[in-house]
Amino acid sequence: MRAALAAREVSSVYRLLRRTGVSQRQIAAMTGQSQSEVSEILKGRQVMAYDVLARIADGLGVPRGYMGLAYDEVTAVRVAVTREAAQPEESEEVKRREFLAHAAAVTVGANVLGNNSGSWVANPVQTPAPGRIGITDVRQVEAATRALRSLDYQYGGGFCRDAVVAQLSWGQQMLGASGPDHVKQRLHVALADLHNLAGWTSFDIGLTDSARNHFGKALELAKAGKSEPLVANILYRMGRVYLHKESPDDALKMFQLGQIAAQESGSELAVAVICANQAWAYALMGHKDQTMKLIGRTRDEFARADHTKAEDWVRFFNETDVYAMIGTVHTVLAQTTDPTHTKFAIPALTKAIDSYGDDYARSRAFNLSALATNHMLEGDIDHGARVGRAAVELAESLKSSRVKDRLKPLLNEATKRRNNADARELAEQIINLSVA
């Protein structure tokens, strides 16, 4: 399939789908084509138009880069692999060690900007740089990042990642341009945050290597821009990648590095973010006492923070997110150590859900899923199934593979109760959920 996609042999792609049981009608529905068009392609008609190829890729849930329709570091590797003999690839464990070493070097002050940071970092061809930059150029990067981050919150990383990467290719041109020192420092921070967003949107659609690449570059740029709060934020986000991959030990190492940067920054809000995520890691490891201590510190640091001075990358952590994190951590404890933690998880999650607006659809879906899980654990299956169906319905509107992954605990609880019709129906809905 990878070879057929790389060669844009759509007829071969469709034949392979048919061979695995996908009907012509289903292919037509996914790609926005008529059944007659699908039939013609199956018979050998070539597809050449970019917009049609892009629509087919998006409809089938295939990264556009697999068909050479978008280009980034991950695409370069994956397309090459389909055409050349496979090269030995480093294990995920090795990649994590290399990234941790790089992150530690950056966090404690090593000058790594522009150096080869490891095999996990790609080396894209540099585009010509403009001659001179001013503060307006930097503000444009910042404005684009804010707008794209809002789209990520509302629709998922799959909706805007290509746009983020494209914006980066333009923004990176300015690094070699001349300009006042204060402008260049602010540019480093702006591009660091844009890489930070590229890493987050990549993570949201399951591109772990791409996320690591972007977070690694973001760290270098944030350190060059002397922004310790942003360094802390980047490390927190990389830690979240490892939490999602069920590697709390590695996540905790990222959070501990992030704590160094957060404390050096003097930002109580940045410290609160790191403490909340450390609590999550410890909960997954079954360390209840340490988890509760960090939840308490999260509350204290958040209460002391000056929210009026918070930068864009940490401003998201408001009272609603505090409740969401507390609810999430207690949900993990309810599943792993003590089921009575549902009594703490349910009110916290309910407050978060009631406060999230339409602009935070993905966060709302996460919390609905956790809330439904808690109701299942308490034995309130009917209520849990109702809340779970709301989570699935919201997940269907998002381009985020992470949302489906976060539904797995709910799926496990619903499956245990398959003798109940509502639980059985919910389990089937989650299994059949299709997200971009």
XYZ file of C-alpha atoms in Angstrom, residues 1-9 62-63 65-68 74-87:
29
model
C 0.000 0.000 0.000
C 2.850 2.416 0.862
C 4.418 1.780 -2.562
C 1.108 2.351 -4.353
C 0.538 5.598 -2.451
C 4.063 6.858 -3.119
C 3.591 6.193 -6.848
C 0.084 7.748 -6.748
C -1.350 4.562 -8.250
C -3.656 8.842 4.836
C -1.008 11.535 5.569
C 3.052 13.100 2.456
C 2.599 9.402 1.667
C 1.453 10.515 -1.798
C 4.026 13.284 -2.143
C 8.490 12.403 8.403
C 7.355 12.356 4.797
C 10.948 12.332 3.597
C 11.705 9.254 5.641
C 8.492 7.380 4.850
C 8.461 8.014 1.127
C 12.111 7.013 0.881
C 11.409 3.785 2.731
C 8.772 2.781 0.168
C 11.204 3.148 -2.725
C 14.516 2.037 -1.320
C 15.778 -0.882 0.694
C 14.714 -0.510 4.299
C 17.437 0.870 6.540
